[in-house]
């Protein structure tokens, strides 16, 4: 029978790292969007409006959905794997002690 060892400290560390990286990606993605938006100050034409609209669509379609997925995954790791595993393990050990 094989054994599985879960290091919840490592899981929590990875989850927190994912949350930080996710926030960095969100912040960094805003920079090109804001730059394209500022084109309107210097470039007025139907094509400039179209470029700004396309970038806005990419931002709304991609950025928020990607952010939510990664944030939900990190929260799952924190709560279900980190906290829940530790709580379950403590309960099992407590119940095992009753039979000693």
PDB file of C-alpha atoms in Angstrom:
ATOM      1  CA  UNK A   1       0.000   0.000   0.000  1.00  0.00           C
ATOM      2  CA  UNK A   2       1.444   3.376  -0.991  1.00  0.00           C
ATOM      3  CA  UNK A   3       1.441   6.358   1.296  1.00  0.00           C
ATOM      4  CA  UNK A   4       0.515   9.933   0.513  1.00  0.00           C
ATOM      5  CA  UNK A   5       2.114  12.746   2.453  1.00  0.00           C
ATOM      6  CA  UNK A   6       0.608  16.230   2.311  1.00  0.00           C
ATOM      7  CA  UNK A   7       2.694  19.161   3.431  1.00  0.00           C
ATOM      8  CA  UNK A   8      -0.002  21.763   4.021  1.00  0.00           C
ATOM      9  CA  UNK A   9       2.610  24.437   4.692  1.00  0.00           C
ATOM     10  CA  UNK A  10       3.905  24.005   1.142  1.00  0.00           C
ATOM     11  CA  UNK A  11       0.371  24.021  -0.272  1.00  0.00           C
ATOM     12  CA  UNK A  12      -0.457  27.239   1.593  1.00  0.00           C
ATOM     13  CA  UNK A  13       2.804  28.813   0.431  1.00  0.00           C
ATOM     14  CA  UNK A  14       2.068  27.930  -3.200  1.00  0.00           C
ATOM     15  CA  UNK A  15      -1.500  29.230  -2.901  1.00  0.00           C
ATOM     16  CA  UNK A  16      -0.309  32.549  -1.479  1.00  0.00           C
ATOM     17  CA  UNK A  17       2.311  32.793  -4.216  1.00  0.00           C
ATOM     18  CA  UNK A  18      -0.402  32.172  -6.831  1.00  0.00           C
ATOM     19  CA  UNK A  19      -2.522  34.952  -5.354  1.00  0.00           C
ATOM     20  CA  UNK A  20       0.414  37.375  -5.456  1.00  0.00           C
ATOM     21  CA  UNK A  21       1.320  36.468  -9.037  1.00  0.00           C
ATOM     22  CA  UNK A  22      -2.334  36.710 -10.043  1.00  0.00           C
ATOM     23  CA  UNK A  23      -2.513  40.255  -8.662  1.00  0.00           C
ATOM     24  CA  UNK A  24       0.733  41.162 -10.438  1.00  0.00           C
ATOM     25  CA  UNK A  25      -0.613  39.886 -13.763  1.00  0.00           C
ATOM     26  CA  UNK A  26      -3.824  41.858 -13.301  1.00  0.00           C
ATOM     27  CA  UNK A  27      -1.921  45.043 -12.499  1.00  0.00           C
ATOM     28  CA  UNK A  28       0.543  44.565 -15.357  1.00  0.00           C
ATOM     29  CA  UNK A  29      -2.220  43.874 -17.848  1.00  0.00           C
ATOM     30  CA  UNK A  30      -3.776  47.243 -17.036  1.00  0.00           C
ATOM     31  CA  UNK A  31      -0.657  49.103 -18.209  1.00  0.00           C
ATOM     32  CA  UNK A  32      -0.955  48.258 -21.946  1.00  0.00           C
ATOM     33  CA  UNK A  33      -4.709  48.811 -21.810  1.00  0.00           C
ATOM     34  CA  UNK A  34      -4.243  52.285 -20.324  1.00  0.00           C
ATOM     35  CA  UNK A  35      -1.582  53.069 -22.935  1.00  0.00           C
ATOM     36  CA  UNK A  36      -3.925  52.119 -25.763  1.00  0.00           C
ATOM     37  CA  UNK A  37      -6.708  54.173 -24.170  1.00  0.00           C
ATOM     38  CA  UNK A  38      -4.420  57.201 -24.133  1.00  0.00           C
ATOM     39  CA  UNK A  39      -4.060  56.909 -27.909  1.00  0.00           C
ATOM     40  CA  UNK A  40      -7.384  58.729 -28.131  1.00  0.00           C
ATOM     41  CA  UNK A  41      -5.590  61.880 -26.957  1.00  0.00           C
ATOM     42  CA  UNK A  42      -3.297  61.781 -30.012  1.00  0.00           C
ATOM     43  CA  UNK A  43      -5.050  59.730 -32.652  1.00  0.00           C
ATOM     44  CA  UNK A  44      -8.639  60.476 -33.599  1.00  0.00           C
ATOM     45  CA  UNK A  45     -10.143  58.314 -36.287  1.00  0.00           C
ATOM     46  CA  UNK A  46     -12.529  55.407 -36.686  1.00  0.00           C
ATOM     47  CA  UNK A  47      -9.573  53.014 -36.608  1.00  0.00           C
ATOM     48  CA  UNK A  48      -8.301  54.447 -33.319  1.00  0.00           C
ATOM     49  CA  UNK A  49     -11.709  53.989 -31.731  1.00  0.00           C
ATOM     50  CA  UNK A  50     -11.818  50.445 -33.112  1.00  0.00           C
ATOM     51  CA  UNK A  51      -8.361  49.675 -31.657  1.00  0.00           C
ATOM     52  CA  UNK A  52      -9.385  51.017 -28.264  1.00  0.00           C
ATOM     53  CA  UNK A  53     -12.641  49.029 -28.375  1.00  0.00           C
ATOM     54  CA  UNK A  54     -10.767  45.818 -29.278  1.00  0.00           C
ATOM     55  CA  UNK A  55      -8.309  46.307 -26.438  1.00  0.00           C
ATOM     56  CA  UNK A  56     -11.195  46.961 -24.051  1.00  0.00           C
ATOM     57  CA  UNK A  57     -12.879  43.749 -25.208  1.00  0.00           C
ATOM     58  CA  UNK A  58      -9.684  41.761 -24.713  1.00  0.00           C
ATOM     59  CA  UNK A  59      -9.335  43.256 -21.238  1.00  0.00           C
ATOM     60  CA  UNK A  60     -12.916  42.506 -20.228  1.00  0.00           C
ATOM     61  CA  UNK A  61     -12.991  39.026 -21.801  1.00  0.00           C
ATOM     62  CA  UNK A  62      -9.591  37.873 -20.650  1.00  0.00           C
ATOM     63  CA  UNK A  63      -8.451  39.741 -17.577  1.00  0.00           C
ATOM     64  CA  UNK A  64     -11.376  39.348 -15.196  1.00  0.00           C
ATOM     65  CA  UNK A  65     -12.130  35.708 -16.095  1.00  0.00           C
ATOM     66  CA  UNK A  66      -8.476  34.686 -15.812  1.00  0.00           C
ATOM     67  CA  UNK A  67      -8.190  36.541 -12.516  1.00  0.00           C
ATOM     68  CA  UNK A  68     -11.293  34.856 -11.073  1.00  0.00           C
ATOM     69  CA  UNK A  69     -10.199  31.355 -12.106  1.00  0.00           C
ATOM     70  CA  UNK A  70      -6.742  31.718 -10.565  1.00  0.00           C
ATOM     71  CA  UNK A  71      -8.115  33.392  -7.443  1.00  0.00           C
ATOM     72  CA  UNK A  72     -10.695  30.630  -6.975  1.00  0.00           C
ATOM     73  CA  UNK A  73      -8.001  27.975  -7.415  1.00  0.00           C
ATOM     74  CA  UNK A  74      -5.722  29.653  -4.856  1.00  0.00           C
ATOM     75  CA  UNK A  75      -8.635  29.951  -2.414  1.00  0.00           C
ATOM     76  CA  UNK A  76      -9.455  26.265  -2.935  1.00  0.00           C
ATOM     77  CA  UNK A  77      -5.870  25.345  -2.081  1.00  0.00           C
ATOM     78  CA  UNK A  78      -5.897  27.549   0.997  1.00  0.00           C
ATOM     79  CA  UNK A  79      -9.251  26.436   2.378  1.00  0.00           C
ATOM     80  CA  UNK A  80      -9.817  22.895   1.188  1.00  0.00           C
ATOM     81  CA  UNK A  81      -6.297  21.545   1.063  1.00  0.00           C
ATOM     82  CA  UNK A  82      -4.638  23.709   3.701  1.00  0.00           C
ATOM     83  CA  UNK A  83      -7.183  24.376   6.432  1.00  0.00           C
ATOM     84  CA  UNK A  84      -9.560  21.444   5.866  1.00  0.00           C
ATOM     85  CA  UNK A  85      -6.796  18.861   5.652  1.00  0.00           C
ATOM     86  CA  UNK A  86      -5.234  20.076   8.893  1.00  0.00           C
ATOM     87  CA  UNK A  87      -8.635  20.122  10.640  1.00  0.00           C
ATOM     88  CA  UNK A  88      -9.509  16.633   9.410  1.00  0.00           C
ATOM     89  CA  UNK A  89      -6.104  15.281  10.383  1.00  0.00           C
ATOM     90  CA  UNK A  90      -6.451  16.736  13.893  1.00  0.00           C
ATOM     91  CA  UNK A  91      -9.909  15.162  14.297  1.00  0.00           C
ATOM     92  CA  UNK A  92      -8.680  11.765  13.096  1.00  0.00           C
ATOM     93  CA  UNK A  93      -5.743  11.888  15.501  1.00  0.00           C
ATOM     94  CA  UNK A  94      -8.086  12.891  18.334  1.00  0.00           C
ATOM     95  CA  UNK A  95     -10.438  10.015  17.579  1.00  0.00           C
ATOM     96  CA  UNK A  96      -7.510   7.603  17.288  1.00  0.00           C
ATOM     97  CA  UNK A  97      -6.363   8.642  20.762  1.00  0.00           C
ATOM     98  CA  UNK A  98      -9.704   7.424  22.162  1.00  0.00           C
ATOM     99  CA  UNK A  99      -8.782   3.883  21.113  1.00  0.00           C
ATOM    100  CA  UNK A 100      -5.324   3.878  22.722  1.00  0.00           C
TER     101      UNK A 100
END
